[in-house]
Short mmCIF file of C-alpha atoms in Angstrom, two decimals:
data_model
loop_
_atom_site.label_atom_id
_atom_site.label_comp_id
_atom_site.label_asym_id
_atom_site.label_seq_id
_atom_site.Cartn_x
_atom_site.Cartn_y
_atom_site.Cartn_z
CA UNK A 1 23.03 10.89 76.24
CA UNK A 2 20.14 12.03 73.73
CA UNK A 3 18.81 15.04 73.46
CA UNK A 4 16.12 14.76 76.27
CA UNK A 5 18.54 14.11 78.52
CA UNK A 6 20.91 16.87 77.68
CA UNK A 7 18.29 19.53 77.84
CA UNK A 8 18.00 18.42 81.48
CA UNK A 9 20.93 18.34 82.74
CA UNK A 10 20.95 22.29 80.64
CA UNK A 11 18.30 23.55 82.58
CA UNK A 12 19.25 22.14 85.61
CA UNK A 13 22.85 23.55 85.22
CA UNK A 14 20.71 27.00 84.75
CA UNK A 15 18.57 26.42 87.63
CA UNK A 16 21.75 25.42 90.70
CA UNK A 17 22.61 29.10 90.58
CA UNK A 18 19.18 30.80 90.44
CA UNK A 19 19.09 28.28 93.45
CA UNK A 20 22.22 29.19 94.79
CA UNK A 21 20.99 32.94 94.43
CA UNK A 22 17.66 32.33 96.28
CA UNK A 23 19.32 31.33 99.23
CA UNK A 24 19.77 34.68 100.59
CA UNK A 25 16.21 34.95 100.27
CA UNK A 26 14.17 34.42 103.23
CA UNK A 27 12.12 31.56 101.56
CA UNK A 28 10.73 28.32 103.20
CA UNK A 29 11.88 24.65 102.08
CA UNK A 30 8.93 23.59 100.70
CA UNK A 31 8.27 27.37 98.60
CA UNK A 32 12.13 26.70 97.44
CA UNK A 33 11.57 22.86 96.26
CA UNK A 34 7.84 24.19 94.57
CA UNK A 35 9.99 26.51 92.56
CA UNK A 36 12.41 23.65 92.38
CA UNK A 37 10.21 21.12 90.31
CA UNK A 38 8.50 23.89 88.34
CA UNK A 39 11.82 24.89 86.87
CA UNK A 40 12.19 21.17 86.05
CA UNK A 41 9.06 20.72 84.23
CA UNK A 42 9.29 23.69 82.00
CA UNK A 43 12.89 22.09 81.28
CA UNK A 44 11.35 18.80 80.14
CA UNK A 45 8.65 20.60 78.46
CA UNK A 46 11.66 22.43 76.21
CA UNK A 47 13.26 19.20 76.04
CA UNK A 48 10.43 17.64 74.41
CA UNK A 49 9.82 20.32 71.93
CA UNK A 50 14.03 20.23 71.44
CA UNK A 51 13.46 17.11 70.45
CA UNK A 52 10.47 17.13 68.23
CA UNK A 53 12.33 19.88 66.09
CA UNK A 54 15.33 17.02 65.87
CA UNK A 55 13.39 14.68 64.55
CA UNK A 56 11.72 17.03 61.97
CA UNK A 57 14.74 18.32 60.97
CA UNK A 58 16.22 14.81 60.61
CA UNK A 59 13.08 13.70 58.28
CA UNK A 60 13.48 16.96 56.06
CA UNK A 61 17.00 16.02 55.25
CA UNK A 62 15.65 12.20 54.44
CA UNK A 63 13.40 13.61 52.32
CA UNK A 64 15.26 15.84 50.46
CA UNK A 65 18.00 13.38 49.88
CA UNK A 66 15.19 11.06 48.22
CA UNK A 67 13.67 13.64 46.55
CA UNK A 68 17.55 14.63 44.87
CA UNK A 69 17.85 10.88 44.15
CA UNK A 70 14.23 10.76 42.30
CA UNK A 71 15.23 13.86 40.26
CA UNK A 72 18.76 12.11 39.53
CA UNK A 73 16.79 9.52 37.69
CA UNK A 74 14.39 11.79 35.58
CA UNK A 75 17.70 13.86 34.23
CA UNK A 76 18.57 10.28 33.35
CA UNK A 77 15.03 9.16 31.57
CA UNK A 78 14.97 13.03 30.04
CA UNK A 79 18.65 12.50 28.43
CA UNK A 80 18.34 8.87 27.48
CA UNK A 81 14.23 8.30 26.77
CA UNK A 82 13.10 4.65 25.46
CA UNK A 83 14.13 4.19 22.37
CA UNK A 84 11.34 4.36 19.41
CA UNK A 85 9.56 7.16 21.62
CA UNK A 86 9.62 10.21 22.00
CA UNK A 87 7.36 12.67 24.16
CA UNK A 88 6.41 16.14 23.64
CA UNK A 89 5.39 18.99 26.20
CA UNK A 90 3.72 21.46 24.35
CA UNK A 91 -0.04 20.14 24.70
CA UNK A 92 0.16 18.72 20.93
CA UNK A 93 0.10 15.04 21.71
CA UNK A 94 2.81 12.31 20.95
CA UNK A 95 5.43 11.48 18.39
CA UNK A 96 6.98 8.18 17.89
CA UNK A 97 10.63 7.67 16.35
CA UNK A 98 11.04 4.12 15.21
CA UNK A 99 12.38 2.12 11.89
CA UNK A 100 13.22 -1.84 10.74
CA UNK A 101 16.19 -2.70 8.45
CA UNK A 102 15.60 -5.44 6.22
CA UNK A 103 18.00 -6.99 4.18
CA UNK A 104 17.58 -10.00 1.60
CA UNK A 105 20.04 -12.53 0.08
CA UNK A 106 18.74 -14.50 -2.97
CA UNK A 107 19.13 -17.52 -4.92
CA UNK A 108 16.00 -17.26 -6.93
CA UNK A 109 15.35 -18.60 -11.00
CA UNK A 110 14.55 -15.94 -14.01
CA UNK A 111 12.92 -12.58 -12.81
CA UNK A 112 10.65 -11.62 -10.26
CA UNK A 113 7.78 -12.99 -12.02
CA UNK A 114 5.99 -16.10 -11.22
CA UNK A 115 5.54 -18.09 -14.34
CA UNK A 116 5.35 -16.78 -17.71
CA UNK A 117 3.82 -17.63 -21.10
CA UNK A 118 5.69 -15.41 -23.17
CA UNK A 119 7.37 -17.67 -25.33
CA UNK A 120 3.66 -18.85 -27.16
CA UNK A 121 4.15 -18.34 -30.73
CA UNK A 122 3.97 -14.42 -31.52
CA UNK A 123 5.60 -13.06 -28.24
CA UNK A 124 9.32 -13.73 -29.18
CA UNK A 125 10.92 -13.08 -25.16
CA UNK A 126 13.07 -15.14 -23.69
CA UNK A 127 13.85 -14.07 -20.18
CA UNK A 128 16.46 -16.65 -20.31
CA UNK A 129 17.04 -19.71 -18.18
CA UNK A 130 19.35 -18.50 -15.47
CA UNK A 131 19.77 -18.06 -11.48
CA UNK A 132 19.63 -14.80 -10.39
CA UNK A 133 21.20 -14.18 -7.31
CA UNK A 134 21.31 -11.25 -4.86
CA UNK A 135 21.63 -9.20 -2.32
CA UNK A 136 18.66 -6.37 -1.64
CA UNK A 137 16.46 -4.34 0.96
CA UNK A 138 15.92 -1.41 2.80
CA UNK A 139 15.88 0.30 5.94
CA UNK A 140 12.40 2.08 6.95
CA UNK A 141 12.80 5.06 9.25
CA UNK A 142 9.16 5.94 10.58
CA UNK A 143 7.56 9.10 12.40
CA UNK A 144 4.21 9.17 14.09
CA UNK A 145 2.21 11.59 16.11
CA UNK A 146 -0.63 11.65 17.66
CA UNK A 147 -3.35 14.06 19.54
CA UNK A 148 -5.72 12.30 21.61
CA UNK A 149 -8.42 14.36 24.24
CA UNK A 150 -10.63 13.32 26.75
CA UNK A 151 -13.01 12.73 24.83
CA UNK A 152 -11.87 10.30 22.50
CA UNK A 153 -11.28 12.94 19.53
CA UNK A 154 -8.10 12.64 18.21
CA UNK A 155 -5.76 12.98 14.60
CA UNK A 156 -2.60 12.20 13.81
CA UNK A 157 -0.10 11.54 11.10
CA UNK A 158 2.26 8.92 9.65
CA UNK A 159 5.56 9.16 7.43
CA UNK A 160 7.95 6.05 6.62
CA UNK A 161 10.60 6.60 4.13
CA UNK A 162 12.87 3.88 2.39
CA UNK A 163 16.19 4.22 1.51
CA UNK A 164 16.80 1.32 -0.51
CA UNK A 165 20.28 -0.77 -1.29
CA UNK A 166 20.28 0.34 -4.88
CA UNK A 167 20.62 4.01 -3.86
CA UNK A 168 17.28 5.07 -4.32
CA UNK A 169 15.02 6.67 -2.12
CA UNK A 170 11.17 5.98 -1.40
CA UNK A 171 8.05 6.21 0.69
CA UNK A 172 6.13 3.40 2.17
CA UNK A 173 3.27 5.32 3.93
CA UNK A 174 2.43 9.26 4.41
CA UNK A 175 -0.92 9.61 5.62
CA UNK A 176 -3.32 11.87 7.80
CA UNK A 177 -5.96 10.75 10.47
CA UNK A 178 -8.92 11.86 12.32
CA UNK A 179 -11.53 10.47 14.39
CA UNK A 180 -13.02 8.94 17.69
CA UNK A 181 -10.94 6.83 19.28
CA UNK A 182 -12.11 3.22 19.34
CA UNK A 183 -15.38 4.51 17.09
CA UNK A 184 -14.62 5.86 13.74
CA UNK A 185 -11.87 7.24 11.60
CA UNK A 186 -10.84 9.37 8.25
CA UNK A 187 -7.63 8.65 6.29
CA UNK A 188 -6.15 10.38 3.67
CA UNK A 189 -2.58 9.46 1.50
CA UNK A 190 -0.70 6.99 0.84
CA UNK A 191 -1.32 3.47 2.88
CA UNK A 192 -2.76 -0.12 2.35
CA UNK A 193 -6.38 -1.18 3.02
CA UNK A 194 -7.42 -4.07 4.49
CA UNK A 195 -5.17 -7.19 3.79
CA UNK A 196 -7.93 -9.01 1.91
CA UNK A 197 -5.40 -12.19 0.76
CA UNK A 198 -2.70 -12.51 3.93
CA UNK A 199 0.22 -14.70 3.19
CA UNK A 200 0.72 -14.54 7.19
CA UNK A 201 4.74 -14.93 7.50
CA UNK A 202 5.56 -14.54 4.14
CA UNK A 203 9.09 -14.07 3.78
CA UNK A 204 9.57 -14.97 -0.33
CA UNK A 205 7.10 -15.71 -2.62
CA UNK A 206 7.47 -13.87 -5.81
CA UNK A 207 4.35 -12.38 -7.52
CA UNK A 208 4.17 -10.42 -10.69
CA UNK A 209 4.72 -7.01 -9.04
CA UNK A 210 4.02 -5.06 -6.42
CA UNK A 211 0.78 -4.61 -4.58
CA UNK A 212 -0.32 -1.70 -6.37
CA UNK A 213 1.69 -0.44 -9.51
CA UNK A 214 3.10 -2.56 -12.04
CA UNK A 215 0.50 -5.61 -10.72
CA UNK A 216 0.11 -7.30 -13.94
CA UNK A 217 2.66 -8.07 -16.20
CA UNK A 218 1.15 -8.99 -19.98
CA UNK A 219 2.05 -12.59 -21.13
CA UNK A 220 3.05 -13.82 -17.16
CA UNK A 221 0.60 -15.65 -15.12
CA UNK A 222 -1.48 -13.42 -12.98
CA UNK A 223 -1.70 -14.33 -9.14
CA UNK A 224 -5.01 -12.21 -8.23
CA UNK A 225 -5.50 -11.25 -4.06
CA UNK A 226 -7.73 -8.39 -3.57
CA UNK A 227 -4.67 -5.60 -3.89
CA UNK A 228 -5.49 -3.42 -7.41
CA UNK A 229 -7.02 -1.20 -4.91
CA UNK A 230 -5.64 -1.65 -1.62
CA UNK A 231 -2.92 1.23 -1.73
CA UNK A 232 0.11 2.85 -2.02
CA UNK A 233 0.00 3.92 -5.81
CA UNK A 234 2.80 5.27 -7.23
CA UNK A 235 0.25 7.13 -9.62
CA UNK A 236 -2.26 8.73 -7.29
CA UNK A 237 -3.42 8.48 -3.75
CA UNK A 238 -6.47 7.06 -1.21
CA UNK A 239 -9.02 7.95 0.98
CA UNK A 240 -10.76 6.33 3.44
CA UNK A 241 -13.61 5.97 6.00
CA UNK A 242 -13.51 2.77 8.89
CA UNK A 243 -15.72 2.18 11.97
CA UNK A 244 -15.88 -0.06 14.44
CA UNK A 245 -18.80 -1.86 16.28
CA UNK A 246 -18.26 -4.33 18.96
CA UNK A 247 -16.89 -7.25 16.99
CA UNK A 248 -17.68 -5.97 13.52
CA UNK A 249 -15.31 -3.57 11.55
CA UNK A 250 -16.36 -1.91 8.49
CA UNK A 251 -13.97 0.55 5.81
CA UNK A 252 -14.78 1.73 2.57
CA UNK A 253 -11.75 3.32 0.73
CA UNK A 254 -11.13 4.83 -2.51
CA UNK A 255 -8.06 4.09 -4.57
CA UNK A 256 -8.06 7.58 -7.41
CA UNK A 257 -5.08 6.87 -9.57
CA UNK A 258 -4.06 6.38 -13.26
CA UNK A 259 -5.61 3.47 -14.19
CA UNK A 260 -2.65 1.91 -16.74
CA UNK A 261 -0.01 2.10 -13.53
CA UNK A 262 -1.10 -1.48 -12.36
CA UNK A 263 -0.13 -3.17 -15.86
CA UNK A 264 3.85 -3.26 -16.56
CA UNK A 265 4.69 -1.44 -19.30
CA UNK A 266 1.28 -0.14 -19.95
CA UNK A 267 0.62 -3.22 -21.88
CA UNK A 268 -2.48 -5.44 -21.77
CA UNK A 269 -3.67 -8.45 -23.42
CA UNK A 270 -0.96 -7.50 -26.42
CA UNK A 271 -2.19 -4.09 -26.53
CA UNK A 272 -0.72 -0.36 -25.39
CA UNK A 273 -2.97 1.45 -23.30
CA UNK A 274 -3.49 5.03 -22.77
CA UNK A 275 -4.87 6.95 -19.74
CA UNK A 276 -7.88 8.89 -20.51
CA UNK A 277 -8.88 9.85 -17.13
CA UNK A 278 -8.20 8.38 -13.69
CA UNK A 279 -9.40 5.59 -12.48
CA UNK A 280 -11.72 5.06 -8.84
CA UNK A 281 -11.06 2.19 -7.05
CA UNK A 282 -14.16 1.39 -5.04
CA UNK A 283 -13.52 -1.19 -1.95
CA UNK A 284 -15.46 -1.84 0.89
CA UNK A 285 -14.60 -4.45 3.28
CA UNK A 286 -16.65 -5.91 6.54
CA UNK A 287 -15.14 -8.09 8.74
CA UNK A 288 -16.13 -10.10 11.90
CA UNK A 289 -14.03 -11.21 14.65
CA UNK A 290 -14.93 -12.71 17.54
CA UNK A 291 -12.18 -14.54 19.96
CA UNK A 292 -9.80 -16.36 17.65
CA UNK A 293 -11.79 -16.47 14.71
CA UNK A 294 -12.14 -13.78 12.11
CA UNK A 295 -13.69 -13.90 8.75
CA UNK A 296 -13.85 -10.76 5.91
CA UNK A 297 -15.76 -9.72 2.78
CA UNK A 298 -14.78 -7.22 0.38
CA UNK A 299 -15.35 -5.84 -3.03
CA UNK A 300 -13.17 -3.45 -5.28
CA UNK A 301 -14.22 -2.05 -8.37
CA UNK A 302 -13.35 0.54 -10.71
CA UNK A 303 -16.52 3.29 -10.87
CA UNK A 304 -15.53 5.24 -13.88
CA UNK A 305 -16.21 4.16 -17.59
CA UNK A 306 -13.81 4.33 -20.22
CA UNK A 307 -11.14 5.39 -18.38
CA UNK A 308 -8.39 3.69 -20.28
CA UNK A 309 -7.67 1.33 -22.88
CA UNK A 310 -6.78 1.33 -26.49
CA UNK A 311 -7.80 2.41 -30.37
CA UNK A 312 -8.57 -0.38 -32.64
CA UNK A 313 -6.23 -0.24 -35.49
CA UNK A 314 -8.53 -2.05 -37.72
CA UNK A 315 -11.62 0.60 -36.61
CA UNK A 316 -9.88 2.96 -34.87
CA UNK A 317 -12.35 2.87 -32.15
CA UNK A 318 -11.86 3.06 -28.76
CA UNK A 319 -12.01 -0.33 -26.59
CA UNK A 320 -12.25 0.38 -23.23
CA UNK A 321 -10.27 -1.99 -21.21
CA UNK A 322 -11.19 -0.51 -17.54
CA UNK A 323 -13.74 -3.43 -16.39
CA UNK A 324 -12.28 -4.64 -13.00
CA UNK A 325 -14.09 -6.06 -10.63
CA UNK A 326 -13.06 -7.82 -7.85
CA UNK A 327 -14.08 -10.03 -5.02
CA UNK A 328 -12.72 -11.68 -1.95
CA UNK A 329 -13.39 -13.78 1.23
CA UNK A 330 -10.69 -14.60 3.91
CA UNK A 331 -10.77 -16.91 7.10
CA UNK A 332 -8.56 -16.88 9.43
CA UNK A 333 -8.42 -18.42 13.03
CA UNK A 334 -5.17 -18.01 15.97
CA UNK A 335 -4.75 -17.98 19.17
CA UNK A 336 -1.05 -17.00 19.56
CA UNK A 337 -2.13 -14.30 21.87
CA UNK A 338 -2.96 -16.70 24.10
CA UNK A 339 0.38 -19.53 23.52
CA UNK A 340 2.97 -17.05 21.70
CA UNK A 341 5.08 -20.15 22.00
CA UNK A 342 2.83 -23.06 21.04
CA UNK A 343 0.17 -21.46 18.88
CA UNK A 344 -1.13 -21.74 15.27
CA UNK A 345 -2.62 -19.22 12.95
CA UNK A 346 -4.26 -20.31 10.20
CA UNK A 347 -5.55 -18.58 7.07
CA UNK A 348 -7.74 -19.16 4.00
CA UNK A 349 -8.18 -16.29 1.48
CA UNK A 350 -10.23 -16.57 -1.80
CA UNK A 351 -10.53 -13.76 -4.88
CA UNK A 352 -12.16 -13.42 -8.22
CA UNK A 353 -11.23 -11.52 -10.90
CA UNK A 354 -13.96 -10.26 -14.04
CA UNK A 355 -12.16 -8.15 -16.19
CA UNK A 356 -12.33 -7.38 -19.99
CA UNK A 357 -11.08 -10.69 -22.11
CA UNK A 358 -10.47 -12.27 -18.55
CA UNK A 359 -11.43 -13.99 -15.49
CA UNK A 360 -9.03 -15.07 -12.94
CA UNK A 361 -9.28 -17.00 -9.20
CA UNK A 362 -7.52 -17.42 -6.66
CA UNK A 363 -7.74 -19.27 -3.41
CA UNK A 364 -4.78 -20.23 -1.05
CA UNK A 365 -4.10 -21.45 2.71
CA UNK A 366 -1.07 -21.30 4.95
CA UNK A 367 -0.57 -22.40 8.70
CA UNK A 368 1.96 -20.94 11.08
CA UNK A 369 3.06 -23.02 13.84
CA UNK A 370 5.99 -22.79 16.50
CA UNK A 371 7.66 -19.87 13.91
CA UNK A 372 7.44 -22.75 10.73
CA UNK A 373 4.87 -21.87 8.07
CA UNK A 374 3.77 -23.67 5.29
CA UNK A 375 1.28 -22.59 2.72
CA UNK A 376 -0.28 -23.09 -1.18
CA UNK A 377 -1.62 -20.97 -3.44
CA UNK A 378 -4.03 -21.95 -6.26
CA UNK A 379 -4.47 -19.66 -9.46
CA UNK A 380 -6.86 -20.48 -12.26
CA UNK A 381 -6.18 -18.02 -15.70
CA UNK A 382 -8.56 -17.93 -18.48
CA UNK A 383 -7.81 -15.11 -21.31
CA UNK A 384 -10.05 -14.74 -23.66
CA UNK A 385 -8.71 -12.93 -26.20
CA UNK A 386 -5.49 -11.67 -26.72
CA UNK A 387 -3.48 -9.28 -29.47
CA UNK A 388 -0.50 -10.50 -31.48
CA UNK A 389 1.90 -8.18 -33.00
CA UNK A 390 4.09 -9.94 -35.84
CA UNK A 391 6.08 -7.86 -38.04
CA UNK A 392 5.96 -11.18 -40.43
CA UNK A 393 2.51 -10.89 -40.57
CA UNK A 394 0.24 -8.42 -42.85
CA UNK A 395 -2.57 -8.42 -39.88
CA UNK A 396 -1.24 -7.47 -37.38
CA UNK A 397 -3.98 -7.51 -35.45
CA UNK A 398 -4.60 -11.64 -35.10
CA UNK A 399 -7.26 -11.89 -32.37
CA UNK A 400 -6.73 -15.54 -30.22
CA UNK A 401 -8.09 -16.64 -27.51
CA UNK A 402 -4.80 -18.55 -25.29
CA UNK A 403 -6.93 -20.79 -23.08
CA UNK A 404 -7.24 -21.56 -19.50
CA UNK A 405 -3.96 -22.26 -17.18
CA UNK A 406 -3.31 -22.78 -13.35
CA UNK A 407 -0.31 -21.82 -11.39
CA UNK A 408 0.40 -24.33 -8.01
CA UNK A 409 2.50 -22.13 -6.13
CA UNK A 410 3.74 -23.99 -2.81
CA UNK A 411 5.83 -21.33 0.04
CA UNK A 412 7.59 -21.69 3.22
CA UNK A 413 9.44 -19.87 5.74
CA UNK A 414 10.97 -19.92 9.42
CA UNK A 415 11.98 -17.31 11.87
CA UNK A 416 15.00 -17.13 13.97
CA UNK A 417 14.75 -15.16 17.25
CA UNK A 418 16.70 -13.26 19.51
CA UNK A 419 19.70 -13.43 17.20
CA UNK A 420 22.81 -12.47 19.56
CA UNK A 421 20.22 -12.43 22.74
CA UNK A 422 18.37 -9.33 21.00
CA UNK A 423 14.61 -9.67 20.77
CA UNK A 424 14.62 -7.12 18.02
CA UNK A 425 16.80 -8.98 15.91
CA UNK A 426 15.72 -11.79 13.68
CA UNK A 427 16.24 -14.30 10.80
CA UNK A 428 13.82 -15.56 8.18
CA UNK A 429 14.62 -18.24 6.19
CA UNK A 430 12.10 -18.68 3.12
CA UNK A 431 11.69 -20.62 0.19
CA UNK A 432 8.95 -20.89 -2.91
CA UNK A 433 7.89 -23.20 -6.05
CA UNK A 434 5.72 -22.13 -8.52
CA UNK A 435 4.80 -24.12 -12.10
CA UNK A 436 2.27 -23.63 -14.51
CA UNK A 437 -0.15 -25.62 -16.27
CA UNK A 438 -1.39 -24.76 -19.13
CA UNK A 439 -4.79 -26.50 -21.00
CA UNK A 440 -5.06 -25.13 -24.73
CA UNK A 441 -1.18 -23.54 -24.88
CA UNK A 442 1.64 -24.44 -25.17
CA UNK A 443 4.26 -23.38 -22.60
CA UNK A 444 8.36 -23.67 -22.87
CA UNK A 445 9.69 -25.80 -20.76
CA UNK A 446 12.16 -23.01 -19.84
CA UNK A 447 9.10 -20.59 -18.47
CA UNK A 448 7.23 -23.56 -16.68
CA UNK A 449 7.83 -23.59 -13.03
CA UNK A 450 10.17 -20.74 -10.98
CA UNK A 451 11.79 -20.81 -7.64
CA UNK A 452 13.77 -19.10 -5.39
CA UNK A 453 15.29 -19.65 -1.28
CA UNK A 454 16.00 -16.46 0.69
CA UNK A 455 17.56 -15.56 4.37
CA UNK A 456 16.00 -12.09 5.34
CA UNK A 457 17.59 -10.33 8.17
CA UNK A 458 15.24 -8.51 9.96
CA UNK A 459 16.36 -5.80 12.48
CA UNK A 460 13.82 -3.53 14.28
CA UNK A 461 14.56 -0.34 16.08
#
């Protein structure tokens, strides 16, 4: 019996004895069954209603059980949020919790370095002919937030420190933003430019230094890409200004640091140098991409005069030693985006070098394909002069020029994925071989070629 049918028989349980009690009326039949049916449609017409407030009441309860479950799931998303973000409710925009652990093991020749001419008649160092094997990295914890409005307007900030396997403790990037979104933007800290010389997967090839400080080593071959004044100086910081048109993109940033930092131990071409003011790195880039192909242009030069270098002893003048300018062009062409599985990237870089008592160039190529790259690098060296300190000697100040040399430099690498079915785990396996050829010197056999394998584990979070 539903509840239509109850609230009938109800109102005709009511309505027997009002029935019952109209009997000792003096009514007709027919007035009696008029009252009759009367009484029975105002019962249906409660029924009805009786029922419509069932069924209301039955949806409310529906709802508010889905309606508990929904909110059941956002206490679960508000304890437990996707990992590497987080969200904030005060009107001030995003931040973004996220890091990468990378660890190396090594079986690499001599030091870091590529090739070295240090054993040439005057420069008595022997790095030694032995393996050097290790174990080093780091592990990157990153914070980013971000404003954006409306209107495109927005700023933000980044901050990535490193705490290193050797105890100490360092910064990658700390920089501040602001712009129009998709338009323009202004950067200020400590970050790269514009990769003017990408080695695309490069998982070990072994240059002499860093990208920004302690670049050139004196009496080592010199492996020149576009990075004296890309960034992240240990001696002084950047600014700079990038737009975007369509398929052109165009930044101009300024590298202010102490000149000396990019030469290891403040040494050039056999001389000490001293800082007298800092040095501006001037480097604008333009590049061009369109589908898969992309091609960039750039120039970095130092704008201020006679900002380091060292005092003749014979004179005791000055010699200014801060001429560096540098140029680059880089191809590349990919479609991965469109076949991550199947797809090849290919890249093609090219930089020149004019600097005081040297020129150096650089070209190279590598090609990434199903996760295996393969690529060469090509360095031409040609020193022009070059100081010789001999105790032995009474000058000893013997101006020489060492000649030209090339480095051959030939790299690989491979990535394993989804180590232990985690996509944000991975394996690189790399390996390099680097020799030098030199024209009008003389190079030991022990400081000819280097070389080095690696397995970097890669873990992002």
């Amino acid at each position: 019996m539903n509840i239509k049918h109850l609230a009938i028989a109800t109102c005709i349980g009511i309505a027997v004895p009002t029935i019952a009690h109209a009997n000792t009326n003096e009514l007709s039949i027919e007035q009696r069954l008029a009252r009759l049916e009367e009484r029975t449609l105002a019962a249906e017409k409660r029924a009805e209603l009786a029922e419509q407030r069932a069924a209301k009441l039955e949806n409310a309860l529906k709802q508010n059980q889905a309606l508990n479950n929904n909110l059941s799931q956002t206490s679960e998303t508000i304890t437990a949020p996707p990992s590497s973000l987080i969200e904030t409710n005060t009107g001030y925009g995003k931040l973004k919790l996220y890091g990468d652990v990378e660890f190396n093991t090594d079986i690499a020749s001599k030091k870091g370095q590529l090739t070295s001419i240090n054993m040439r008649s005057g420069k008595e160092k022997d790095y030694g002919d032995y393996d050097k094997w290790g174990i080093n990295g780091r592990i990157l914890i990153g914070l980013d937030g971000e404003r954006l409005l409306d209107n495109k307007n927005y700023a933000g900030f980044t901050v990535q420190p490193l705490a290193n396997i050797d105890g100490k403790v360092s910064l990658d990037d700390a920089a501040f933003y602001f712009g129009k979104k998709e338009r323009w933007q202004f950067k200020l800290g400590r970050y790269e430019a514009y990769d003017m010389f990408p080695l695309n997967q490069d998982t070990f090839v072994e240059y002499s230094g860093n990208t920004a400080n302690d670049t050139y080593s004196d009496g080592f071959g010199y492996i020149y890409m576009m990075k004296e004044g890309r960034g992240r100086s240990n001696s002084g910081g950047s600014m700079m200004f990038n737009s975007q048109y369509n398929n052109w993109y165009f930044e101009t940033n300024l590298l202010i640091e102490d000149g000396t930092s990019i030469f290891a131990n403040k040494e050039y071409h056999g001389n000490k140098l001293y800082n007298n003011k800092n040095v501006i790195y001037f480097r604008p880039v333009i590049a061009w991409n369109n589908n898969n192909f992309k091609v960039a242009v750039a120039l970095e030069k130092n704008i201020i005069n006679n900002a380091y270098g060292y005092d003749d002893k014979k004179t005791g003048e000055f010699r200014d030693q801060s001429k560096r300018n540098g140029y680059g062009l880089t191809l590349g062409w990919s479609n991965l985006q469109q076949n991550p599985e199947n797809g090849v990237t290919i890249n093609w870089n090219t930089a020149y070098l004019d600097a005081n008592d040297e020129n150096d160039f650089t070209t190279g190529t590598n090609i990434l394909w199903r996760k295996l790259q393969l690529g060469y690098i090509y360095a031409h060296n040609n020193i022009k002069s070059y100081t010789i300190n001999s105790d032995d000697d009474n000058n000893n100040d013997i101006i020489f020029g060492p000649g030209k040399y090339n480095i051959h430099t030939l790299y690989s690498s491979y990535e394993l994925s989804n180590i232990l079915d985690m996509d944000n785990f991975k394996i690189y396996l790399g390996a390099y071989y680097s020799v030098i050829n030199g024209k009008d010197i003389e190079i030991e056999n022990s400081d000819k070629d280097r070389y080095g394998v690696r397995a970097r584990f890669k873990y992002f979070f």
